[in-house]
PDB file of C-alpha atoms (C1' of nucleotides) in Angstrom:
ATOM      1  CA  UNK Z1292     -18.508  21.066 -22.506  1.00 41.00           C
ATOM      2  CA  UNK Z1293     -15.649  19.063 -23.904  1.00 36.00           C
ATOM      3  CA  UNK Z1294     -14.423  19.949 -27.334  1.00 40.00           C
ATOM      4  CA  UNK Z1295     -13.428  17.178 -29.728  1.00 44.00           C
ATOM      5  CA  UNK Z1296      -9.711  17.413 -28.870  1.00 41.00           C
ATOM      6  CA  UNK Z1297     -10.280  17.156 -25.178  1.00 38.00           C
ATOM      7  CA  UNK Z1298     -12.669  14.276 -25.689  1.00 41.00           C
ATOM      8  CA  UNK Z1299     -10.071  12.359 -27.675  1.00 41.00           C
ATOM      9  CA  UNK Z1300      -7.420  13.064 -25.086  1.00 36.00           C
ATOM     10  CA  UNK Z1301      -9.624  11.865 -22.295  1.00 40.00           C
ATOM     11  CA  UNK Z1302     -10.635   8.820 -24.288  1.00 43.00           C
ATOM     12  CA  UNK Z1303      -6.983   7.980 -24.827  1.00 38.00           C
ATOM     13  CA  UNK Z1304      -6.270   8.604 -21.191  1.00 35.00           C
ATOM     14  CA  UNK Z1305      -9.040   6.235 -20.308  1.00 40.00           C
ATOM     15  CA  UNK Z1306      -7.568   3.541 -22.512  1.00 40.00           C
ATOM     16  CA  UNK Z1307      -4.251   4.104 -20.817  1.00 36.00           C
ATOM     17  CA  UNK Z1308      -5.798   3.374 -17.497  1.00 36.00           C
ATOM     18  CA  UNK Z1309      -6.202   6.963 -16.437  1.00 35.00           C
ATOM     19  CA  UNK Z1310      -9.334   8.406 -15.014  1.00 35.00           C
ATOM     20  CA  UNK Z1311      -9.715  12.086 -15.877  1.00 33.00           C
ATOM     21  CA  UNK Z1312      -9.542  14.342 -12.882  1.00 32.00           C
ATOM     22  CA  UNK Z1313     -11.844  17.352 -13.078  1.00 30.00           C
ATOM     23  CA  UNK Z1314     -10.189  20.616 -13.966  1.00 30.00           C
ATOM     24  CA  UNK Z1315     -12.491  22.470 -11.669  1.00 27.00           C
ATOM     25  CA  UNK Z1316     -11.556  21.227  -8.226  1.00 26.00           C
ATOM     26  CA  UNK Z1317     -13.803  23.617  -6.420  1.00 24.00           C
ATOM     27  CA  UNK Z1318     -16.438  20.931  -5.937  1.00 25.00           C
ATOM     28  CA  UNK Z1319     -14.131  19.108  -3.602  1.00 27.00           C
ATOM     29  CA  UNK Z1320     -15.323  19.267  -0.035  1.00 26.00           C
ATOM     30  CA  UNK Z1321     -12.782  19.824   2.747  1.00 27.00           C
ATOM     31  CA  UNK Z1322     -12.332  16.074   3.002  1.00 31.00           C
ATOM     32  CA  UNK Z1323     -11.311  15.941  -0.626  1.00 35.00           C
ATOM     33  CA  UNK Z1324      -9.421  12.654  -0.689  1.00 41.00           C
ATOM     34  CA  UNK Z1325     -12.297  10.435   0.289  1.00 43.00           C
ATOM     35  CA  UNK Z1326     -14.892  12.126  -1.813  1.00 40.00           C
ATOM     36  CA  UNK Z1327     -12.723  12.227  -4.891  1.00 39.00           C
ATOM     37  CA  UNK Z1328     -11.926   8.551  -4.664  1.00 42.00           C
ATOM     38  CA  UNK Z1329     -15.585   7.812  -4.277  1.00 42.00           C
ATOM     39  CA  UNK Z1330     -16.406  10.001  -7.241  1.00 40.00           C
ATOM     40  CA  UNK Z1331     -14.057   7.994  -9.419  1.00 38.00           C
ATOM     41  CA  UNK Z1332     -15.076   4.625  -8.069  1.00 41.00           C
ATOM     42  CA  UNK Z1333     -11.783   3.676  -6.521  1.00 40.00           C
ATOM     43  CA  UNK Z1334     -12.298   0.452  -4.547  1.00 41.00           C
ATOM     44  CA  UNK Z1335     -13.562   1.313  -1.067  1.00 38.00           C
ATOM     45  CA  UNK Z1336     -11.083  -1.175   0.350  1.00 39.00           C
ATOM     46  CA  UNK Z1337      -8.223   0.915  -0.932  1.00 40.00           C
ATOM     47  CA  UNK Z1338      -9.649   3.938   0.784  1.00 38.00           C
ATOM     48  CA  UNK Z1339     -10.701   2.331   4.016  1.00 33.00           C
ATOM     49  CA  UNK Z1340      -7.681   0.153   4.471  1.00 35.00           C
ATOM     50  CA  UNK Z1341      -5.309   3.042   4.235  1.00 36.00           C
ATOM     51  CA  UNK Z1342      -7.512   5.373   6.202  1.00 37.00           C
ATOM     52  CA  UNK Z1343      -6.515   8.440   4.254  1.00 41.00           C
ATOM     53  CA  UNK Z1344      -5.630  11.466   6.327  1.00 41.00           C
ATOM     54  CA  UNK Z1345      -8.093  14.166   7.016  1.00 37.00           C
ATOM     55  CA  UNK Z1346      -7.444  17.138   4.809  1.00 36.00           C
ATOM     56  CA  UNK Z1347      -9.651  19.360   6.862  1.00 29.00           C
ATOM     57  CA  UNK Z1348      -6.911  21.837   7.539  1.00 31.00           C
ATOM     58  CA  UNK Z1349      -5.280  21.505   4.188  1.00 33.00           C
ATOM     59  CA  UNK Z1350      -5.786  23.088   0.847  1.00 31.00           C
ATOM     60  CA  UNK Z1351      -6.428  20.064  -1.256  1.00 32.00           C
ATOM     61  CA  UNK Z1352      -4.912  20.762  -4.647  1.00 34.00           C
ATOM     62  CA  UNK Z1353      -4.641  17.491  -6.463  1.00 36.00           C
ATOM     63  CA  UNK Z1354      -5.083  13.864  -5.722  1.00 41.00           C
ATOM     64  CA  UNK Z1355      -3.066  11.014  -7.011  1.00 41.00           C
ATOM     65  CA  UNK Z1356      -3.827   7.382  -6.683  1.00 40.00           C
ATOM     66  CA  UNK Z1357      -1.991   4.345  -7.838  1.00 37.00           C
ATOM     67  CA  UNK Z1358      -2.125   0.705  -6.933  1.00 34.00           C
ATOM     68  CA  UNK Z1359       1.590   0.472  -7.235  1.00 34.00           C
ATOM     69  CA  UNK Z1360       3.970   3.352  -7.737  1.00 34.00           C
ATOM     70  CA  UNK Z1361       7.433   2.032  -8.247  1.00 35.00           C
ATOM     71  CA  UNK Z1362       9.613   5.083  -8.301  1.00 35.00           C
ATOM     72  CA  UNK Z1363       9.466   8.833  -8.051  1.00 35.00           C
ATOM     73  CA  UNK Z1364       9.908   8.768 -11.792  1.00 36.00           C
ATOM     74  CA  UNK Z1365       6.538   7.094 -12.050  1.00 40.00           C
ATOM     75  CA  UNK Z1366       4.998   9.525  -9.653  1.00 39.00           C
ATOM     76  CA  UNK Z1367       6.331  12.485 -11.593  1.00 38.00           C
ATOM     77  CA  UNK Z1368       4.851  11.079 -14.721  1.00 37.00           C
ATOM     78  CA  UNK Z1369       1.535  10.516 -13.089  1.00 37.00           C
ATOM     79  CA  UNK Z1370       1.584  13.967 -11.586  1.00 36.00           C
ATOM     80  CA  UNK Z1371       1.932  15.589 -14.950  1.00 35.00           C
ATOM     81  CA  UNK Z1372      -1.027  17.029 -16.763  1.00 31.00           C
ATOM     82  CA  UNK Z1373      -2.577  15.188 -19.632  1.00 29.00           C
ATOM     83  CA  UNK Z1374      -3.856  17.582 -22.234  1.00 27.00           C
ATOM     84  CA  UNK Z1375      -4.379  20.178 -19.541  1.00 26.00           C
ATOM     85  CA  UNK Z1376      -6.476  17.816 -17.509  1.00 24.00           C
ATOM     86  CA  UNK Z1377      -5.362  16.755 -14.080  1.00 28.00           C
ATOM     87  CA  UNK Z1378      -5.457  12.996 -13.957  1.00 30.00           C
ATOM     88  CA  UNK Z1379      -6.135  10.509 -11.299  1.00 34.00           C
ATOM     89  CA  UNK Z1380      -3.826   7.701 -12.207  1.00 35.00           C
ATOM     90  CA  UNK Z1381      -4.504   4.015 -12.068  1.00 31.00           C
ATOM     91  CA  UNK Z1382      -1.473   2.962 -13.960  1.00 31.00           C
ATOM     92  CA  UNK Z1383      -0.621  -0.641 -14.463  1.00 31.00           C
ATOM     93  CA  UNK Z1384       2.651  -1.879 -13.086  1.00 31.00           C
ATOM     94  CA  UNK Z1385       4.321  -5.129 -13.901  1.00 30.00           C
ATOM     95  CA  UNK Z1386       5.750  -5.333 -10.423  1.00 31.00           C
ATOM     96  CA  UNK Z1387       2.510  -6.094  -8.699  1.00 34.00           C
ATOM     97  CA  UNK Z1388      -0.182  -7.462 -10.887  1.00 33.00           C
ATOM     98  CA  UNK Z1389      -2.527  -8.577  -8.162  1.00 33.00           C
ATOM     99  CA  UNK Z1390      -2.676  -5.040  -6.863  1.00 35.00           C
ATOM    100  CA  UNK Z1391      -3.497  -3.814 -10.305  1.00 36.00           C
ATOM    101  CA  UNK Z1392      -6.078  -6.530 -10.623  1.00 34.00           C
ATOM    102  CA  UNK Z1393      -8.058  -5.012  -7.812  1.00 36.00           C
ATOM    103  CA  UNK Z1394      -8.117  -1.657  -9.519  1.00 37.00           C
ATOM    104  CA  UNK Z1395      -8.726  -3.134 -12.929  1.00 36.00           C
ATOM    105  CA  UNK Z1396     -11.699  -5.018 -11.580  1.00 35.00           C
ATOM    106  CA  UNK Z1397     -13.100  -1.738 -10.408  1.00 36.00           C
ATOM    107  CA  UNK Z1398     -12.592  -0.181 -13.788  1.00 34.00           C
ATOM    108  CA  UNK Z1399     -14.151  -3.090 -15.615  1.00 37.00           C
ATOM    109  CA  UNK Z1400     -17.163  -2.774 -13.388  1.00 38.00           C
ATOM    110  CA  UNK Z1401     -17.530   0.682 -14.835  1.00 37.00           C
ATOM    111  CA  UNK Z1402     -17.318  -0.671 -18.370  1.00 33.00           C
ATOM    112  CA  UNK Z1403     -13.808   0.702 -18.692  1.00 33.00           C
ATOM    113  CA  UNK Z1404     -11.847  -1.894 -20.586  1.00 29.00           C
ATOM    114  CA  UNK Z1405      -8.139  -1.526 -20.183  1.00 32.00           C
ATOM    115  CA  UNK Z1406      -6.780  -3.358 -23.167  1.00 34.00           C
ATOM    116  CA  UNK Z1407      -3.174  -4.263 -23.821  1.00 32.00           C
ATOM    117  CA  UNK Z1408      -3.709  -3.330 -27.448  1.00 33.00           C
ATOM    118  CA  UNK Z1409      -4.450   0.200 -26.370  1.00 34.00           C
ATOM    119  CA  UNK Z1410      -1.463   0.804 -24.173  1.00 33.00           C
ATOM    120  CA  UNK Z1411      -0.450   4.432 -24.145  1.00 34.00           C
ATOM    121  CA  UNK Z1412       2.899   6.121 -23.916  1.00 34.00           C
ATOM    122  CA  UNK Z1413       3.083   5.850 -20.164  1.00 33.00           C
ATOM    123  CA  UNK Z1414       2.448   2.135 -20.169  1.00 35.00           C
ATOM    124  CA  UNK Z1415       4.870   1.586 -23.004  1.00 36.00           C
ATOM    125  CA  UNK Z1416       7.458   3.420 -20.938  1.00 34.00           C
ATOM    126  CA  UNK Z1417       6.721   1.213 -17.981  1.00 35.00           C
ATOM    127  CA  UNK Z1418       6.970  -1.872 -20.144  1.00 35.00           C
ATOM    128  CA  UNK Z1419      10.566  -0.921 -20.754  1.00 34.00           C
ATOM    129  CA  UNK Z1420      11.250  -1.235 -17.071  1.00 35.00           C
ATOM    130  CA  UNK Z1421      12.137  -4.695 -15.994  1.00 35.00           C
ATOM    131  CA  UNK Z1422       9.761  -6.302 -13.571  1.00 36.00           C
ATOM    132  CA  UNK Z1423      11.250  -6.440 -10.118  1.00 37.00           C
ATOM    133  CA  UNK Z1424      11.727  -9.918  -8.774  1.00 41.00           C
ATOM    134  CA  UNK Z1425      10.403  -8.983  -5.415  1.00 52.00           C
ATOM    135  CA  UNK Z1426       6.618  -8.725  -5.346  1.00 56.00           C
ATOM    136  CA  UNK Z1427       5.696  -5.535  -3.560  1.00 60.00           C
ATOM    137  CA  UNK Z1428       2.788  -4.746  -1.364  1.00 68.00           C
ATOM    138  CA  UNK Z1429       0.028  -2.710  -3.008  1.00 71.00           C
ATOM    139  CA  UNK Z1430       0.808   0.967  -2.897  1.00 74.00           C
ATOM    140  CA  UNK Z1431      -1.342   3.985  -2.709  1.00 75.00           C
ATOM    141  CA  UNK Z1432      -0.009   7.469  -3.303  1.00 78.00           C
ATOM    142  CA  UNK Z1433      -1.559  10.880  -3.023  1.00 77.00           C
ATOM    143  CA  UNK Z1434      -0.419  14.460  -3.011  1.00 81.00           C
ATOM    144  CA  UNK Z1435      -1.591  17.244  -0.754  1.00 81.00           C
ATOM    145  CA  UNK Z1436      -0.602  20.820  -0.122  1.00 82.00           C
ATOM    146  CA  UNK Z1437       0.437  21.009   3.487  1.00 80.00           C
ATOM    147  CA  UNK Z1438       2.921  22.747   5.718  1.00 80.00           C
ATOM    148  CA  UNK Z1439       3.322  19.638   7.832  1.00 81.00           C
ATOM    149  CA  UNK Z1440       5.044  16.610   6.363  1.00 82.00           C
ATOM    150  CA  UNK Z1441       3.253  13.895   8.279  1.00 81.00           C
ATOM    151  CA  UNK Z1442      -0.504  13.985   7.967  1.00 77.00           C
ATOM    152  CA  UNK Z1443      -2.634  12.538  10.729  1.00 77.00           C
ATOM    153  CA  UNK Z1444      -4.243   9.425   9.270  1.00 78.00           C
ATOM    154  CA  UNK Z1445      -5.355   7.796  12.507  1.00 81.00           C
ATOM    155  CA  UNK Z1446      -2.596   5.218  12.614  1.00 86.00           C
ATOM    156  CA  UNK Z1447       0.533   5.306  14.705  1.00 89.00           C
ATOM    157  CA  UNK Z1448       3.796   5.403  12.799  1.00 92.00           C
ATOM    158  CA  UNK Z1449       7.445   5.042  13.759  1.00 94.00           C
ATOM    159  CA  UNK Z1450      10.097   6.619  11.623  1.00 95.00           C
ATOM    160  CA  UNK Z1451      12.776   4.130  10.642  1.00 95.00           C
ATOM    161  CA  UNK Z1452      14.752   6.014   8.090  1.00 95.00           C
ATOM    162  CA  UNK Z1453      15.366   9.146   6.140  1.00 95.00           C
ATOM    163  CA  UNK Z1454      17.093   9.476   2.827  1.00 94.00           C
ATOM    164  CA  UNK Z1455      18.110  12.327   0.596  1.00 91.00           C
ATOM    165  CA  UNK Z1456      16.787  11.503  -2.829  1.00 90.00           C
ATOM    166  CA  UNK Z1457      18.652  12.519  -5.934  1.00 88.00           C
ATOM    167  CA  UNK Z1458      17.636  15.809  -7.560  1.00 84.00           C
ATOM    168  CA  UNK Z1459      15.523  16.851  -4.591  1.00 85.00           C
ATOM    169  CA  UNK Z1460      16.273  19.301  -1.830  1.00 85.00           C
ATOM    170  CA  UNK Z1461      14.005  17.622   0.674  1.00 89.00           C
ATOM    171  CA  UNK Z1462      14.734  14.238   2.251  1.00 92.00           C
ATOM    172  CA  UNK Z1463      12.340  11.312   2.005  1.00 94.00           C
ATOM    173  CA  UNK Z1464      11.161   9.881   5.315  1.00 95.00           C
ATOM    174  CA  UNK Z1465      10.248   6.251   5.916  1.00 96.00           C
ATOM    175  CA  UNK Z1466       7.661   5.191   8.492  1.00 95.00           C
ATOM    176  CA  UNK Z1467       6.361   1.835   9.699  1.00 93.00           C
ATOM    177  CA  UNK Z1468       3.074   1.150  11.460  1.00 91.00           C
ATOM    178  CA  UNK Z1469       3.821   0.596  15.157  1.00 89.00           C
ATOM    179  CA  UNK Z1470       1.141  -2.093  15.514  1.00 85.00           C
ATOM    180  CA  UNK Z1471       2.527  -5.588  16.101  1.00 79.00           C
ATOM    181  CA  UNK Z1472       2.498  -7.801  13.015  1.00 80.00           C
ATOM    182  CA  UNK Z1473       1.453  -4.866  10.847  1.00 85.00           C
ATOM    183  CA  UNK Z1474       3.852  -4.418   7.965  1.00 83.00           C
ATOM    184  CA  UNK Z1475       2.341  -1.305   6.479  1.00 89.00           C
ATOM    185  CA  UNK Z1476       4.862   1.327   5.527  1.00 92.00           C
ATOM    186  CA  UNK Z1477       4.558   4.952   4.616  1.00 91.00           C
ATOM    187  CA  UNK Z1478       6.875   7.217   2.658  1.00 92.00           C
ATOM    188  CA  UNK Z1479       6.692  10.969   2.925  1.00 92.00           C
ATOM    189  CA  UNK Z1480       8.484  13.465   0.746  1.00 91.00           C
ATOM    190  CA  UNK Z1481       8.060  16.915  -0.649  1.00 89.00           C
ATOM    191  CA  UNK Z1482       7.698  17.536  -4.339  1.00 85.00           C
ATOM    192  CA  UNK Z1483      10.924  18.945  -5.768  1.00 81.00           C
ATOM    193  CA  UNK Z1484       9.058  21.177  -8.196  1.00 81.00           C
ATOM    194  CA  UNK Z1485       6.738  22.514  -5.528  1.00 83.00           C
ATOM    195  CA  UNK Z1486       7.908  22.095  -1.925  1.00 83.00           C
ATOM    196  CA  UNK Z1487       4.458  23.065  -0.694  1.00 84.00           C
ATOM    197  CA  UNK Z1488       3.186  19.713  -1.939  1.00 84.00           C
ATOM    198  CA  UNK Z1489       3.617  16.606   0.191  1.00 87.00           C
ATOM    199  CA  UNK Z1490       3.629  13.195  -1.460  1.00 87.00           C
ATOM    200  CA  UNK Z1491       2.566  10.378   0.832  1.00 89.00           C
ATOM    201  CA  UNK Z1492       2.881   6.794  -0.318  1.00 88.00           C
ATOM    202  CA  UNK Z1493       1.330   3.952   1.642  1.00 87.00           C
ATOM    203  CA  UNK Z1494       2.556   0.407   1.097  1.00 88.00           C
ATOM    204  CA  UNK Z1495       0.568  -2.558   2.339  1.00 84.00           C
ATOM    205  CA  UNK Z1496      -2.705  -2.964   4.153  1.00 80.00           C
ATOM    206  CA  UNK Z1497      -3.533  -2.445   7.786  1.00 81.00           C
ATOM    207  CA  UNK Z1498      -5.043  -5.526   9.378  1.00 77.00           C
ATOM    208  CA  UNK Z1499      -6.307  -3.522  12.319  1.00 80.00           C
ATOM    209  CA  UNK Z1500      -8.173  -0.387  13.271  1.00 75.00           C
ATOM    210  CA  UNK Z1501      -6.548   2.990  13.782  1.00 75.00           C
ATOM    211  CA  UNK Z1502      -4.919   3.617  17.149  1.00 64.00           C
ATOM    212  CA  UNK Z1503      -7.220   3.992  20.131  1.00 54.00           C
ATOM    213  CA  UNK Z1504      -6.153   7.597  20.788  1.00 48.00           C
ATOM    214  CA  UNK Z1505      -7.469   8.696  17.440  1.00 47.00           C
ATOM    215  CA  UNK Z1506     -10.691   6.765  17.490  1.00 48.00           C
ATOM    216  CA  UNK Z1507     -12.728   9.859  18.253  1.00 47.00           C
ATOM    217  CA  UNK Z1508     -11.202  11.785  15.405  1.00 48.00           C
ATOM    218  CA  UNK Z1509     -11.784   8.858  13.101  1.00 46.00           C
ATOM    219  CA  UNK Z1510     -15.402   8.647  14.113  1.00 48.00           C
ATOM    220  CA  UNK Z1511     -15.889  12.335  13.520  1.00 42.00           C
ATOM    221  CA  UNK Z1512     -14.216  11.893  10.157  1.00 43.00           C
ATOM    222  CA  UNK Z1513     -16.467   8.980   9.349  1.00 43.00           C
ATOM    223  CA  UNK Z1514     -19.550  10.997  10.157  1.00 40.00           C
ATOM    224  CA  UNK Z1515     -18.398  13.779   7.882  1.00 34.00           C
ATOM    225  CA  UNK Z1516     -17.699  11.273   5.141  1.00 37.00           C
ATOM    226  CA  UNK Z1517     -21.178   9.879   5.470  1.00 37.00           C
ATOM    227  CA  UNK Z1518     -22.521  13.387   5.132  1.00 32.00           C
ATOM    228  CA  UNK Z1519     -20.766  13.897   1.821  1.00 32.00           C
ATOM    229  CA  UNK Z1520     -21.250  10.349   0.530  1.00 30.00           C
TER     230      UNK Z1520
ATOM    231  C1'  DC V 698      12.783   4.176  31.714  1.00 77.03           C
ATOM    232  C1'  DG V 699      10.653   3.349  27.531  1.00 77.03           C
ATOM    233  C1'  DC V 700       9.567   4.998  23.213  1.00 77.03           C
ATOM    234  C1'  DT V 701      10.820   7.779  19.174  1.00 77.03           C
ATOM    235  C1'  DT V 702      13.997  10.047  16.130  1.00 77.03           C
ATOM    236  C1'  DT V 703      18.384  10.585  13.959  1.00 77.03           C
ATOM    237  C1'  DT V 704      21.876   9.137  10.996  1.00 77.03           C
ATOM    238  C1'  DG V 705      25.723   6.539   9.107  1.00 77.03           C
ATOM    239  C1'  DA V 706      26.401   1.935   7.496  1.00 77.03           C
ATOM    240  C1'  DC V 707      24.856  -1.715   5.053  1.00 77.03           C
ATOM    241  C1'  DC V 708      21.950  -4.277   1.677  1.00 77.03           C
ATOM    242  C1'  DT V 709      19.706  -4.839  -2.746  1.00 77.03           C
ATOM    243  C1'  DG V 710      18.254  -3.999  -7.398  1.00 77.03           C
ATOM    244  C1'  DC V 711      19.261  -2.040 -11.693  1.00 77.03           C
ATOM    245  C1'  DG V 712      21.773  -0.009 -15.618  1.00 77.03           C
ATOM    246  C1'  DC V 713      25.910   0.151 -18.056  1.00 77.03           C
TER     247       DC V 713
ATOM    248  C1'  DG E1399      31.569  -6.735 -12.299  1.00 77.03           C
ATOM    249  C1'  DC E1400      31.061  -2.081 -10.887  1.00 77.03           C
ATOM    250  C1'  DG E1401      28.842   2.025  -9.487  1.00 77.03           C
ATOM    251  C1'  DC E1402      24.762   4.360  -8.280  1.00 77.03           C
ATOM    252  C1'  DA E1403      20.498   5.113  -5.918  1.00 77.03           C
ATOM    253  C1'  DG E1404      16.783   3.691  -3.026  1.00 77.03           C
ATOM    254  C1'  DG E1405      15.484   1.212   1.037  1.00 77.03           C
ATOM    255  C1'  DT E1406      16.432  -0.725   5.656  1.00 77.03           C
ATOM    256  C1'  DC E1407      18.959  -1.574   9.901  1.00 77.03           C
ATOM    257  C1'  DA E1408      20.532  -0.495  14.315  1.00 77.03           C
ATOM    258  C1'  DA E1409      23.187   2.062  17.719  1.00 77.03           C
ATOM    259  C1'  DA E1410      23.117   6.390  19.820  1.00 77.03           C
ATOM    260  C1'  DA E1411      20.799  10.442  21.134  1.00 77.03           C
ATOM    261  C1'  DG E1412      16.661  12.878  22.403  1.00 77.03           C
ATOM    262  C1'  DC E1413      12.447  13.436  24.813  1.00 77.03           C
ATOM    263  C1'  DG E1414       8.450  13.103  27.959  1.00 77.03           C
TER     264       DG E1414
END
DNA sequence: CGCTTTTGACCTGCGC
DNA sequence: GCGCAGGTCAAAAGCG
């Protein structure tokens, strides 16, 4: 049962564009990413297009989602607790409104009205940031606890860069989908505060199926998903 | 030999 | 305009 304080916090979070993430994560099946997104009515296209990695061998701690995460600063903010409640974030970003539109449409379908008059602290903070001139591809970010940096998501990736990010011990790796004419990129880094956590950010949409080699795994994954969904 | 990874240089955006 | 930080490029090295 929610007490009055928690209710108000969650209501405010909702107005800010957040969807409360359950405190008790034990309900999450092994394939936590997919089921959690489904539970919170994230557009299926966002899930399917990015073909989220199997978390079968991972301890799934928290899940983050955003249509467009601009900087680690944003991610850190989103990763933070809100009134003790882990949040699944659907924050608005001025840098890519059409991406937000897709998410917002989903929310409105659930009678969640995200109103500019009800912008919370996080959004106000983001309003301070100048909109980037360059329109970015839609982004999708999530966090998993894993010993391996690169999670198997069914697609084939080629590493094209690595960068040491300020105030972090672990470098950030940049990957591109190896498929011709596919411009999807992936960023992988470890959380500075908790190196056990891996933050994976996808940018763009795959216009093709996962690589042939992983088809069987994907099918097995799909069957499991159907079981839970 | 072809593909992938590494890594320093370069480019770009942003704040001051 | 300058400096900083993030993102990308591309040559060289590594690997199967």
